[in-house]
XYZ file of C-alpha atoms in Angstrom:
339
model
C -21.026 -7.788 6.199
C -20.986 -11.368 7.570
C -18.173 -10.096 9.982
C -19.346 -6.683 10.718
C -22.800 -8.063 11.239
C -21.400 -10.583 13.660
C -19.191 -7.428 15.503
C -15.700 -8.390 14.645
C -14.579 -4.602 15.243
C -15.461 -4.575 18.446
C -14.622 -7.947 19.453
C -11.249 -6.941 18.576
C -11.429 -3.988 21.018
C -13.334 -6.294 23.794
C -10.063 -9.027 23.731
C -7.601 -5.936 23.820
C -8.799 -4.633 26.894
C -9.541 -7.806 28.735
C -7.089 -9.540 28.085
C -4.181 -7.453 26.806
C -3.431 -5.385 29.693
C -0.658 -6.975 31.927
C 2.412 -6.500 30.155
C 4.201 -3.919 27.661
C 3.856 -6.588 24.708
C 0.214 -7.241 25.572
C -0.765 -3.307 25.427
C 1.471 -3.258 21.896
C -0.673 -6.048 20.378
C -4.084 -4.955 22.101
C -3.963 -1.534 20.403
C -2.730 -2.902 16.925
C -5.863 -5.101 17.030
C -7.965 -2.052 18.073
C -6.220 -0.216 14.711
C -7.191 -3.138 12.781
C -10.389 -3.131 14.178
C -11.171 0.366 12.233
C -9.018 -0.632 9.310
C -10.810 -4.321 7.852
C -13.767 -4.037 10.006
C -15.487 -0.584 9.614
C -18.708 0.288 7.723
C -17.145 1.524 4.098
C -13.541 2.220 3.777
C -11.209 0.352 2.472
C -14.094 -2.414 1.559
C -15.345 -0.527 -0.953
C -12.940 1.032 -2.692
C -12.392 0.315 -6.725
C -9.162 2.972 -7.260
C -5.996 3.492 -5.835
C -7.380 7.216 -5.003
C -9.687 5.737 -3.069
C -7.927 3.637 -1.414
C -5.221 6.767 -0.439
C -8.509 8.878 0.414
C -9.295 5.539 2.586
C -6.123 5.163 4.071
C -5.899 8.377 5.098
C -9.291 8.600 6.893
C -8.291 5.447 8.599
C -4.157 6.842 10.050
C -6.696 9.676 11.249
C -8.844 8.134 13.340
C -6.923 5.517 14.750
C -3.770 8.659 15.853
C -4.572 8.611 19.176
C -4.157 4.653 19.546
C -0.910 5.081 17.111
C 0.428 7.628 19.657
C -0.194 5.621 22.706
C 1.676 2.423 20.893
C 4.381 4.727 20.210
C 5.030 6.624 23.384
C 4.819 3.133 24.470
C 7.704 1.981 22.188
C 9.807 4.821 23.979
C 9.958 4.110 27.005
C 9.521 0.135 27.025
C 12.896 -2.416 27.745
C 10.896 -4.674 25.256
C 12.580 -4.740 21.821
C 9.194 -6.484 20.666
C 7.500 -3.736 21.399
C 10.213 -1.235 19.805
C 9.962 -3.498 16.489
C 5.812 -3.491 16.638
C 5.488 0.293 16.942
C 8.130 0.885 14.395
C 6.038 -1.301 11.773
C 2.562 -0.335 12.852
C 3.919 3.695 12.139
C 5.287 2.467 8.469
C 1.622 0.819 7.397
C -0.250 3.860 9.350
C 1.533 6.473 7.878
C 2.611 5.039 4.006
C 0.036 7.403 2.638
C -0.701 9.634 5.418
C 1.347 12.347 7.156
C 3.561 10.956 9.418
C 3.381 10.751 12.910
C 5.565 12.889 15.226
C 5.353 10.198 18.153
C 7.040 7.911 15.642
C 10.206 9.967 14.465
C 11.604 9.046 17.823
C 11.283 5.121 17.487
C 14.665 5.255 15.592
C 16.971 1.656 14.705
C 19.873 2.604 16.650
C 17.500 2.865 20.128
C 16.511 -0.486 18.769
C 20.087 -1.973 18.406
C 20.922 -0.327 21.739
C 17.564 -2.544 23.015
C 18.223 -5.581 21.223
C 22.433 -6.028 20.534
C 22.290 -9.659 20.168
C 19.164 -10.067 17.665
C 20.956 -9.312 13.930
C 17.485 -7.675 12.819
C 17.976 -5.037 14.922
C 21.322 -4.536 13.091
C 20.176 -4.642 9.851
C 17.678 -1.900 10.680
C 19.967 0.538 11.635
C 21.597 0.333 8.517
C 18.571 -0.087 6.238
C 18.123 3.861 8.197
C 21.505 4.490 8.647
C 23.414 3.360 5.402
C 26.418 5.256 6.677
C 26.444 2.892 9.299
C 26.418 -0.263 7.196
C 29.938 -1.681 8.559
C 29.049 -1.451 11.630
C 25.769 -3.032 11.540
C 26.947 -5.680 9.074
C 30.184 -6.350 11.916
C 27.371 -6.726 14.441
C 25.018 -8.666 13.116
C 27.883 -11.297 12.190
C 28.548 -11.583 15.634
C 24.833 -11.983 16.813
C 23.299 -14.518 18.678
C 19.482 -14.557 17.463
C 18.512 -13.377 13.972
C 14.687 -12.788 15.177
C 11.929 -10.268 13.882
C 9.133 -11.237 16.365
C 7.129 -11.838 13.103
C 4.753 -14.252 15.121
C 5.749 -13.085 18.952
C 1.478 -11.817 18.739
C 0.798 -15.533 18.248
C 1.242 -16.238 21.964
C -1.532 -14.998 22.980
C -3.821 -17.318 20.694
C -3.919 -19.683 23.916
C -5.850 -16.008 25.792
C -8.865 -16.605 23.102
C -11.834 -18.844 23.796
C -12.234 -21.477 21.590
C -15.479 -21.579 21.698
C -16.010 -18.366 21.239
C -16.813 -18.976 17.129
C -16.591 -16.625 14.498
C -15.977 -13.603 16.741
C -12.833 -15.726 18.158
C -11.686 -16.848 14.575
C -11.553 -13.049 13.734
C -9.341 -12.689 16.815
C -6.976 -15.079 15.967
C -7.125 -14.426 12.454
C -5.779 -10.634 13.509
C -3.225 -11.585 15.754
C -1.636 -13.658 12.982
C -1.651 -10.814 10.586
C -0.084 -8.275 13.253
C 2.405 -6.661 11.186
C 5.981 -7.469 10.503
C 6.791 -5.001 7.366
C 10.133 -3.546 8.217
C 12.328 -6.529 8.836
C 12.529 -6.855 4.965
C 14.644 -3.921 4.683
C 17.147 -5.314 7.034
C 16.809 -8.385 4.358
C 17.156 -6.247 1.367
C 20.266 -4.352 2.914
C 22.124 -7.844 3.187
C 21.275 -8.974 -0.308
C 22.070 -5.056 -1.984
C 25.741 -5.566 0.061
C 25.909 -9.171 -0.598
C 25.532 -9.157 -3.942
C 28.127 -11.009 -7.012
C 29.280 -7.605 -8.120
C 29.555 -5.444 -4.786
C 31.899 -9.041 -2.975
C 33.732 -8.893 -6.265
C 37.782 -8.271 -5.446
C 36.815 -7.577 -1.655
C 37.875 -10.702 0.511
C 37.049 -8.986 3.666
C 33.831 -7.878 2.614
C 33.498 -10.908 1.108
C 33.824 -13.089 4.172
C 31.960 -10.780 6.426
C 29.000 -11.396 3.833
C 29.758 -15.466 3.966
C 29.796 -14.829 8.591
C 26.185 -12.622 7.637
C 24.508 -15.426 5.358
C 25.557 -18.035 8.119
C 23.857 -16.255 11.049
C 21.105 -15.867 8.950
C 20.816 -19.435 7.867
C 21.450 -20.992 11.360
C 19.852 -18.731 13.428
C 16.703 -17.411 11.194
C 13.289 -17.840 12.701
C 11.460 -16.862 9.545
C 11.229 -19.189 6.271
C 11.977 -15.586 4.868
C 14.914 -15.288 6.530
C 16.380 -19.080 5.150
C 15.552 -17.966 1.989
C 17.470 -14.987 1.722
C 20.509 -16.471 3.475
C 20.220 -19.218 0.153
C 20.487 -16.127 -2.066
C 23.445 -14.679 -0.365
C 25.337 -17.678 -0.341
C 24.535 -18.535 -3.954
C 25.863 -14.593 -5.018
C 29.506 -15.552 -2.830
C 29.402 -19.210 -5.039
C 29.214 -20.993 -1.505
C 28.946 -24.592 -2.227
C 26.474 -24.809 1.270
C 24.229 -22.452 -1.578
C 22.180 -25.643 -2.964
C 21.922 -26.966 0.119
C 20.695 -24.140 2.060
C 18.030 -22.712 -0.564
C 16.412 -26.907 -0.591
C 16.235 -26.603 2.991
C 14.302 -22.851 2.666
C 12.289 -24.398 -0.439
C 11.619 -27.670 1.607
C 10.051 -25.354 4.867
C 7.899 -23.240 2.243
C 6.491 -26.768 0.703
C 5.348 -27.425 3.926
C 3.390 -24.315 5.421
C 2.148 -24.048 1.604
C 0.770 -28.320 1.932
C -0.581 -27.488 5.829
C -2.804 -24.816 4.086
C -4.222 -26.107 1.265
C -4.976 -29.353 3.862
C -9.005 -29.025 3.628
C -9.364 -31.516 6.580
C -6.506 -30.046 8.127
C -8.002 -26.675 7.721
C -11.289 -27.756 8.754
C -10.173 -28.822 12.574
C -7.725 -26.287 12.960
C -10.815 -23.583 12.385
C -12.565 -25.702 15.450
C -9.700 -24.843 17.567
C -9.430 -21.050 16.118
C -6.120 -21.740 14.465
C -5.174 -20.895 10.676
C -2.163 -22.989 9.205
C -1.018 -25.139 11.350
C -2.334 -26.957 14.816
C -2.789 -24.621 17.537
C -0.188 -26.093 19.734
C 2.168 -25.584 16.745
C 1.080 -22.042 16.506
C 1.815 -20.949 19.925
C 5.109 -22.945 19.949
C 5.893 -20.287 16.507
C 5.263 -17.791 19.002
C 7.570 -18.662 21.739
C 10.597 -19.665 19.065
C 9.457 -18.560 15.633
C 8.133 -20.077 12.337
C 11.220 -22.482 11.264
C 11.093 -24.319 14.767
C 7.376 -24.646 14.582
C 7.347 -26.182 10.684
C 10.264 -28.495 11.584
C 7.944 -30.104 14.362
C 5.193 -30.279 11.911
C 7.507 -31.921 9.927
C 8.168 -34.562 12.293
C 4.879 -34.719 13.491
C 3.502 -35.873 10.056
C 4.876 -39.401 10.136
C 6.657 -39.132 6.983
C 10.392 -38.196 6.637
C 12.518 -35.793 5.158
C 12.892 -37.691 2.201
C 9.008 -38.410 1.927
C 8.326 -34.852 2.112
C 11.005 -33.762 -0.452
C 9.532 -35.726 -3.095
C 6.309 -34.419 -2.603
C 7.682 -31.108 -2.968
C 9.260 -32.495 -5.980
C 5.991 -34.043 -7.615
C 3.796 -30.707 -6.274
C 6.562 -28.483 -8.303
C 6.116 -30.935 -11.304
C 2.234 -30.703 -11.404
C 2.733 -26.760 -11.083
C 4.957 -26.466 -13.920
C 2.479 -28.678 -15.840
C -0.132 -26.479 -15.296
C -2.242 -28.938 -13.023
C -2.916 -26.989 -10.439
C -5.831 -28.585 -9.320
C -4.432 -31.833 -9.325
C -1.440 -31.248 -7.711
C -3.417 -28.917 -4.923
C -5.535 -31.965 -3.979
C -1.772 -34.444 -4.028
C -0.262 -31.927 -1.659
C -3.327 -31.891 0.680
C -3.555 -35.520 0.631
C 0.181 -35.834 1.773
C -0.332 -33.090 4.421
C 0.398 -34.080 8.210
C -2.932 -35.637 9.806
């Protein structure tokens, strides 16, 4: 109610219309923010629901209200040369129409068109494998050769630099919305890799085993997201790779860095003053330019702690959690967080 009273929905719409008009990507993010305004800050809607039926009805009503915006986004994606716009539109189509009728405008946003736009990106090829199972061999081969593994999940954060840091609650709403622009469909490609490269399918198939090793290497070395690193470690484990433990530990460490920063009350207060959440504002912008993984590595370097100290903190945190000392471990993690 406080956010509604503060005009959160109007703030999102105004920001989109005033600051997100100068490129296809900016316009696409602006359309998503306007849809978020309807979903999150409309009187009634999801906020009053306490049952699945209510949620589904609210989702259908939301889909009907934002249909013109979704159609505009899908039309923009159909004509763009920017793969970020295509991925964003595919994600938004999936989210908005999950419990509603499919949009005809969304049906033309195929993974094959995405792969044509973004041929050097493994994420695009694995989207094709998820959408066209018969294309799995082609997709895995192209993914193994890809120079990038980028789901663009943090790309909308680049517009945080356009938010007025002195705008109070309304600016915080805009920043939070930019941080939650959906990137849901990339997980489908990761699931394809997990299924295709699990221990049973690769047993006795040397070619498949070798291809899966190459894809896992690309995912580990080039993924911009921590989730991607987690999947790479799991695949390596399934393949019996000698690097599996090191990869899994590295992913767990970056996850811990992200969690620790989120538990640091002092940092959160400072971030709120700068209209940022979870990491300093400049690192949010770094994550927009280069991805989540480089930003977290930079956060570790800026903390004044060595990687060994971060690992010790991670182990202590895990031990405290296992012992049920959640409050204590949270305080310890916060105390050790980067300042």
